[in-house]
XYZ file of C-alpha atoms in Angstrom:
376
model
C -16.579 47.977 -5.913
C -14.256 50.955 -5.348
C -10.697 50.169 -6.453
C -7.506 52.219 -6.189
C -4.756 51.668 -8.767
C -1.281 52.675 -7.588
C 1.595 53.173 -10.002
C 4.631 55.272 -10.911
C 4.669 57.833 -13.716
C 7.068 56.490 -16.318
C 6.363 56.125 -20.036
C 6.192 52.422 -20.812
C 4.072 49.306 -20.866
C 3.188 49.408 -17.162
C 1.589 52.829 -17.418
C -0.208 51.893 -20.643
C -1.591 48.823 -18.865
C -2.859 50.945 -15.968
C -4.501 53.390 -18.338
C -6.255 50.480 -20.057
C -7.720 49.557 -16.683
C -8.757 53.174 -16.079
C -10.452 53.351 -19.473
C -12.352 50.069 -19.273
C -12.962 48.969 -15.675
C -15.880 51.369 -15.429
C -17.640 49.402 -18.165
C -17.543 46.427 -15.801
C -19.075 48.376 -12.918
C -15.805 49.096 -11.067
C -15.299 52.582 -9.608
C -11.639 53.488 -10.208
C -9.273 55.968 -8.569
C -5.551 56.384 -9.284
C -2.608 57.287 -7.061
C 0.783 58.002 -8.629
C 3.862 57.762 -6.436
C 6.117 60.794 -6.624
C 9.099 59.314 -4.862
C 11.784 61.926 -5.547
C 10.100 65.280 -6.172
C 13.367 67.164 -6.708
C 14.851 64.834 -9.314
C 14.032 63.523 -12.775
C 10.648 62.262 -11.567
C 9.477 65.796 -10.925
C 10.529 66.831 -14.409
C 8.603 63.903 -15.890
C 5.495 64.886 -13.922
C 5.868 68.534 -14.925
C 6.277 67.595 -18.575
C 3.296 65.260 -18.300
C 1.035 68.216 -17.581
C 1.446 69.177 -21.222
C 1.440 65.595 -22.488
C -2.170 64.338 -22.567
C -1.140 60.976 -24.002
C 0.716 60.261 -20.759
C -1.777 61.393 -18.123
C -4.926 61.962 -20.176
C -6.880 58.885 -19.025
C -6.667 59.682 -15.314
C -8.474 62.966 -15.850
C -11.606 60.814 -16.153
C -11.324 59.547 -12.565
C -10.264 60.815 -9.132
C -6.459 60.837 -8.963
C -3.594 62.191 -6.922
C 0.198 62.307 -6.699
C 1.524 61.167 -3.355
C 4.816 60.858 -1.497
C 3.915 59.285 1.837
C 1.697 56.414 2.992
C -0.299 58.912 5.046
C -1.204 60.884 1.923
C -2.232 57.661 0.242
C -4.276 56.620 3.274
C -6.101 59.955 3.388
C -6.950 59.666 -0.323
C -8.287 56.145 0.236
C -10.457 57.420 3.048
C -11.912 60.184 0.887
C -12.597 57.800 -2.000
C -13.910 55.022 0.292
C -11.533 52.543 -1.348
C -12.360 48.865 -0.845
C -9.398 47.273 -2.660
C -5.910 48.419 -3.720
C -4.322 47.136 -6.934
C -0.633 48.050 -7.184
C 1.225 48.017 -10.511
C 4.709 49.266 -9.677
C 7.119 47.735 -7.212
C 8.015 51.302 -6.217
C 4.440 51.634 -4.947
C 4.229 48.198 -3.301
C 5.390 49.276 0.150
C 3.052 52.250 0.542
C 0.151 50.261 -0.931
C 0.813 47.452 1.542
C 0.925 49.789 4.517
C -2.359 51.455 3.633
C -4.088 48.141 2.863
C -3.066 46.796 6.281
C -4.178 49.923 8.093
C -7.533 49.979 6.296
C -7.913 46.179 6.541
C -8.728 45.889 2.844
C -7.428 43.469 0.179
C -4.284 44.196 -1.803
C -3.651 42.864 -5.308
C -0.306 43.296 -7.036
C 0.553 42.853 -10.700
C 4.026 41.581 -11.607
C 5.043 43.277 -14.850
C 8.628 42.052 -15.057
C 10.997 39.235 -14.144
C 12.396 40.131 -10.737
C 13.330 38.482 -7.412
C 9.977 39.493 -6.000
C 10.024 37.443 -2.798
C 13.523 38.567 -1.869
C 12.597 42.257 -1.983
C 8.864 42.246 -1.196
C 8.109 39.288 1.084
C 5.547 41.145 3.202
C 3.734 42.474 0.134
C 3.438 39.030 -1.433
C 2.408 37.455 1.864
C -0.352 39.980 2.484
C -1.568 40.212 -1.120
C -4.883 38.461 -1.572
C -4.128 37.780 -5.230
C -1.102 38.186 -7.490
C -1.481 38.850 -11.201
C 1.396 38.140 -13.604
C 1.312 39.286 -17.232
C 3.020 36.068 -18.363
C 4.521 32.822 -17.040
C 8.041 34.271 -16.853
C 6.872 37.081 -14.588
C 5.980 34.555 -11.880
C 9.679 33.816 -11.415
C 10.696 35.066 -7.997
C 7.222 34.518 -6.572
C 7.059 30.718 -6.827
C 6.131 30.400 -3.149
C 2.744 31.944 -3.919
C 1.542 29.857 -6.871
C -1.845 29.392 -5.215
C -2.395 33.162 -5.362
C -1.147 33.782 -8.901
C -3.333 34.373 -11.948
C -1.636 34.840 -15.324
C -3.472 37.537 -17.283
C -1.649 38.733 -20.416
C -1.811 42.393 -21.403
C -4.791 43.306 -23.535
C -5.088 45.985 -26.196
C -8.018 48.048 -27.386
C -8.838 46.370 -30.682
C -11.411 49.065 -31.436
C -8.681 51.698 -31.373
C -5.997 49.500 -32.927
C -8.011 48.483 -35.945
C -7.116 47.500 -39.500
C -7.581 49.147 -42.864
C -6.443 46.137 -44.852
C -8.444 46.728 -48.041
C -7.132 50.264 -48.503
C -3.483 49.396 -47.834
C -3.805 46.403 -50.175
C -4.946 48.632 -53.036
C -2.229 51.278 -52.602
C 0.786 49.076 -51.873
C 3.711 49.044 -54.311
C 6.252 47.427 -51.995
C 6.197 45.015 -49.097
C 5.972 47.152 -45.953
C 7.870 45.732 -42.982
C 7.665 47.342 -39.547
C 9.700 47.026 -36.390
C 7.529 48.307 -33.549
C 8.357 48.734 -29.877
C 10.716 49.907 -27.189
C 13.524 47.530 -26.320
C 16.794 47.585 -24.452
C 19.662 45.269 -23.664
C 19.702 41.890 -25.338
C 16.243 42.324 -26.853
C 17.532 45.167 -29.028
C 19.691 42.690 -30.926
C 16.569 41.535 -32.739
C 16.339 44.798 -34.660
C 19.946 44.494 -35.866
C 19.239 41.022 -37.264
C 16.074 42.308 -38.925
C 18.128 45.152 -40.410
C 20.462 42.558 -41.934
C 17.471 40.620 -43.280
C 16.091 43.719 -45.024
C 19.503 44.288 -46.589
C 19.520 40.698 -47.875
C 16.063 41.143 -49.404
C 17.024 44.337 -51.176
C 20.111 42.671 -52.615
C 17.771 39.990 -54.001
C 15.760 42.703 -55.721
C 12.764 42.514 -53.392
C 10.997 45.847 -52.997
C 10.777 46.489 -49.272
C 9.730 49.591 -47.376
C 11.133 49.234 -43.839
C 9.823 51.414 -41.014
C 10.993 51.581 -37.419
C 8.468 52.813 -34.854
C 9.908 53.064 -31.357
C 13.285 53.229 -29.678
C 15.570 50.183 -29.638
C 18.301 51.172 -27.199
C 21.949 50.922 -28.129
C 21.605 49.785 -31.749
C 22.059 51.418 -35.154
C 20.022 50.548 -38.244
C 20.763 51.325 -41.880
C 17.801 49.903 -43.786
C 14.903 51.524 -41.912
C 13.090 54.803 -42.042
C 13.068 55.741 -38.363
C 9.920 57.349 -36.961
C 10.993 57.213 -33.313
C 8.294 57.002 -30.695
C 4.815 58.045 -31.865
C 1.996 58.927 -29.502
C -0.427 57.650 -32.146
C 1.176 54.901 -34.244
C -2.142 53.636 -35.635
C -1.972 55.370 -39.066
C 1.503 53.950 -39.693
C 0.550 50.482 -38.472
C -2.558 50.455 -40.660
C -0.354 50.969 -43.714
C 2.028 48.139 -42.849
C 1.948 44.534 -44.032
C 4.321 42.649 -41.723
C 5.409 43.583 -38.200
C 8.236 42.352 -35.976
C 8.427 42.852 -32.232
C 6.991 41.363 -29.072
C 4.685 42.062 -26.164
C 2.093 44.806 -26.378
C 3.637 46.377 -29.481
C 3.272 43.211 -31.561
C -0.301 42.767 -30.381
C -1.143 46.304 -31.454
C 0.528 45.840 -34.847
C -1.394 42.620 -35.488
C -4.665 44.286 -34.506
C -3.935 46.879 -37.195
C -3.664 44.132 -39.805
C 0.020 43.208 -39.883
C 1.245 39.638 -40.091
C 3.047 39.301 -36.748
C 6.514 37.843 -36.216
C 7.829 37.382 -32.685
C 11.308 38.881 -32.426
C 13.334 40.240 -29.535
C 16.015 38.441 -27.575
C 15.060 35.372 -29.636
C 12.994 34.602 -32.715
C 9.668 32.814 -32.496
C 8.534 33.126 -36.107
C 5.040 33.987 -37.292
C 2.318 34.183 -34.664
C -0.331 31.631 -35.556
C -3.744 30.673 -34.181
C -2.292 27.312 -33.071
C -0.334 29.238 -30.417
C -3.546 29.618 -28.410
C -4.816 26.051 -28.236
C -5.993 24.615 -24.932
C -3.663 25.401 -22.017
C -0.460 25.377 -24.094
C -0.541 29.082 -24.922
C 2.718 30.460 -26.326
C 3.504 33.890 -24.808
C 3.742 36.822 -27.229
C 7.062 37.732 -25.677
C 10.708 37.331 -26.668
C 12.472 37.989 -23.371
C 15.473 35.768 -22.475
C 13.463 33.664 -20.007
C 11.478 32.065 -22.852
C 14.652 30.733 -24.491
C 13.614 31.321 -28.094
C 16.056 30.372 -30.864
C 18.732 32.904 -31.734
C 17.583 35.183 -34.600
C 19.091 34.463 -38.005
C 19.016 37.077 -40.770
C 18.774 34.552 -43.621
C 15.865 32.749 -41.994
C 14.012 36.003 -41.333
C 14.649 37.171 -44.907
C 13.186 33.912 -46.215
C 10.153 34.230 -43.955
C 9.501 37.742 -45.286
C 10.220 36.744 -48.883
C 7.373 34.223 -48.713
C 4.985 37.157 -48.967
C 6.924 39.375 -51.381
C 5.440 37.879 -54.547
C 2.220 36.433 -53.188
C -0.203 39.251 -52.495
C -3.156 36.867 -52.101
C -1.385 34.952 -49.321
C -0.325 38.203 -47.660
C -3.898 39.467 -47.701
C -5.254 36.278 -46.126
C -2.577 36.168 -43.430
C -3.184 39.810 -42.534
C -6.865 39.036 -42.051
C -5.880 36.109 -39.831
C -3.566 38.347 -37.775
C -6.404 40.763 -37.115
C -8.682 37.868 -36.199
C -6.101 36.509 -33.727
C -5.852 39.937 -32.103
C -9.612 40.269 -31.703
C -10.044 36.746 -30.312
C -7.036 36.620 -27.984
C -5.669 40.120 -27.278
C -8.730 42.278 -26.710
C -8.552 44.450 -23.607
C -12.133 43.580 -22.661
C -11.127 39.967 -22.180
C -8.294 41.131 -19.911
C -10.697 43.353 -17.974
C -13.113 40.459 -17.419
C -10.300 38.322 -15.978
C -9.082 41.147 -13.732
C -12.613 41.736 -12.442
C -12.879 38.027 -11.622
C -9.729 38.401 -9.512
C -11.232 41.419 -7.758
C -14.461 39.579 -7.017
C -12.545 36.639 -5.608
C -10.660 38.865 -3.160
C -12.864 38.969 -0.082
C -11.979 41.477 2.667
C -9.421 40.379 5.233
C -10.165 39.377 8.749
C -7.572 41.362 10.669
C -7.145 38.477 13.101
C -5.765 36.318 10.285
C -2.938 38.666 9.326
C -0.079 39.158 11.730
C 2.481 41.342 9.982
C 4.414 43.529 12.354
C 3.095 46.988 11.482
C 4.917 49.661 13.432
C 5.249 53.415 13.495
C 8.392 55.473 14.002
C 9.150 59.157 13.734
C 6.696 61.711 12.324
C 3.137 60.789 11.382
C 4.059 60.347 7.713
C 6.909 57.909 8.427
C 5.471 54.402 8.460
C 7.432 51.184 8.653
C 6.888 47.706 7.220
C 9.621 45.096 7.866
C 11.599 43.463 5.071
C 10.077 45.166 2.016
C 11.937 47.750 -0.061
C 10.453 51.231 -0.329
């Protein structure tokens, strides 16, 4: 199967997710191409793309496969023709409209992935109607697309547990203090979690607990006093491998746990320590702390007590770190995500054009296409 992934070049979880697909879909027999929307070539987007040419960590993976930057649906259509694309999988709402137009014109299936909580149906009704399947990275992301429950598959983000791997024995031997990490990019209400964690570290130090606190990432709009701040790291693995306990949510927490850190779910709310019981049967607890999941409000004293449990019990810490790694391998591995995505692809048979009656029109120059209702 020949699949085109469409996205928008912006450093963040969406792009990381797409690159995971680029890196691993080939192992499942899928031929992958990538098209990156360049919507405003004379603005900040162009500067990001220009800078990306010297930033392999941002665009490196696509050098393995056919790729292009595009501005118009016609450019995207021509690329699909050259690559003999059989299915389009769109990962950015900015690319939904052009992906939809090309899928309709080529009479091929369209799959979209919902990466955020957004009024999807209000802004992209034609895209959701035409899409053969809709993937959401968590239950909350289906909000706004409730009309299409029969199309939706929830497939959480995976991580490469071979790359994000632990070095627990070495860090156990060399540790002189409890190493606590905040890892991730956050903004808005979710950034409040780091301020509460900062207070918790202060409480621990007042109690005489030896704590090394490291911040990897960029929590927007907050100031911390107790952390050594690393900022964003293109390769956080060496730091994560030397940690003991990690706070955060989403992909970042998964990666930290895979590197052998006891994981605590913290963002807009506080979910406590991630445990294997979170993944029983169909009652899976999302590894996310966005407002939609209504987690309890973080409390510095509670978090300090949760950390303190491990401060003077190295044997317990060691066992729980091994369990965290085991959880990551069993439930977060990118290859499991890839298998589920491939199942969605295989279940998306080509369209019969007689069954789809969206009003596709043309106006103006050849590169100006029009789809009703959807944003572009």
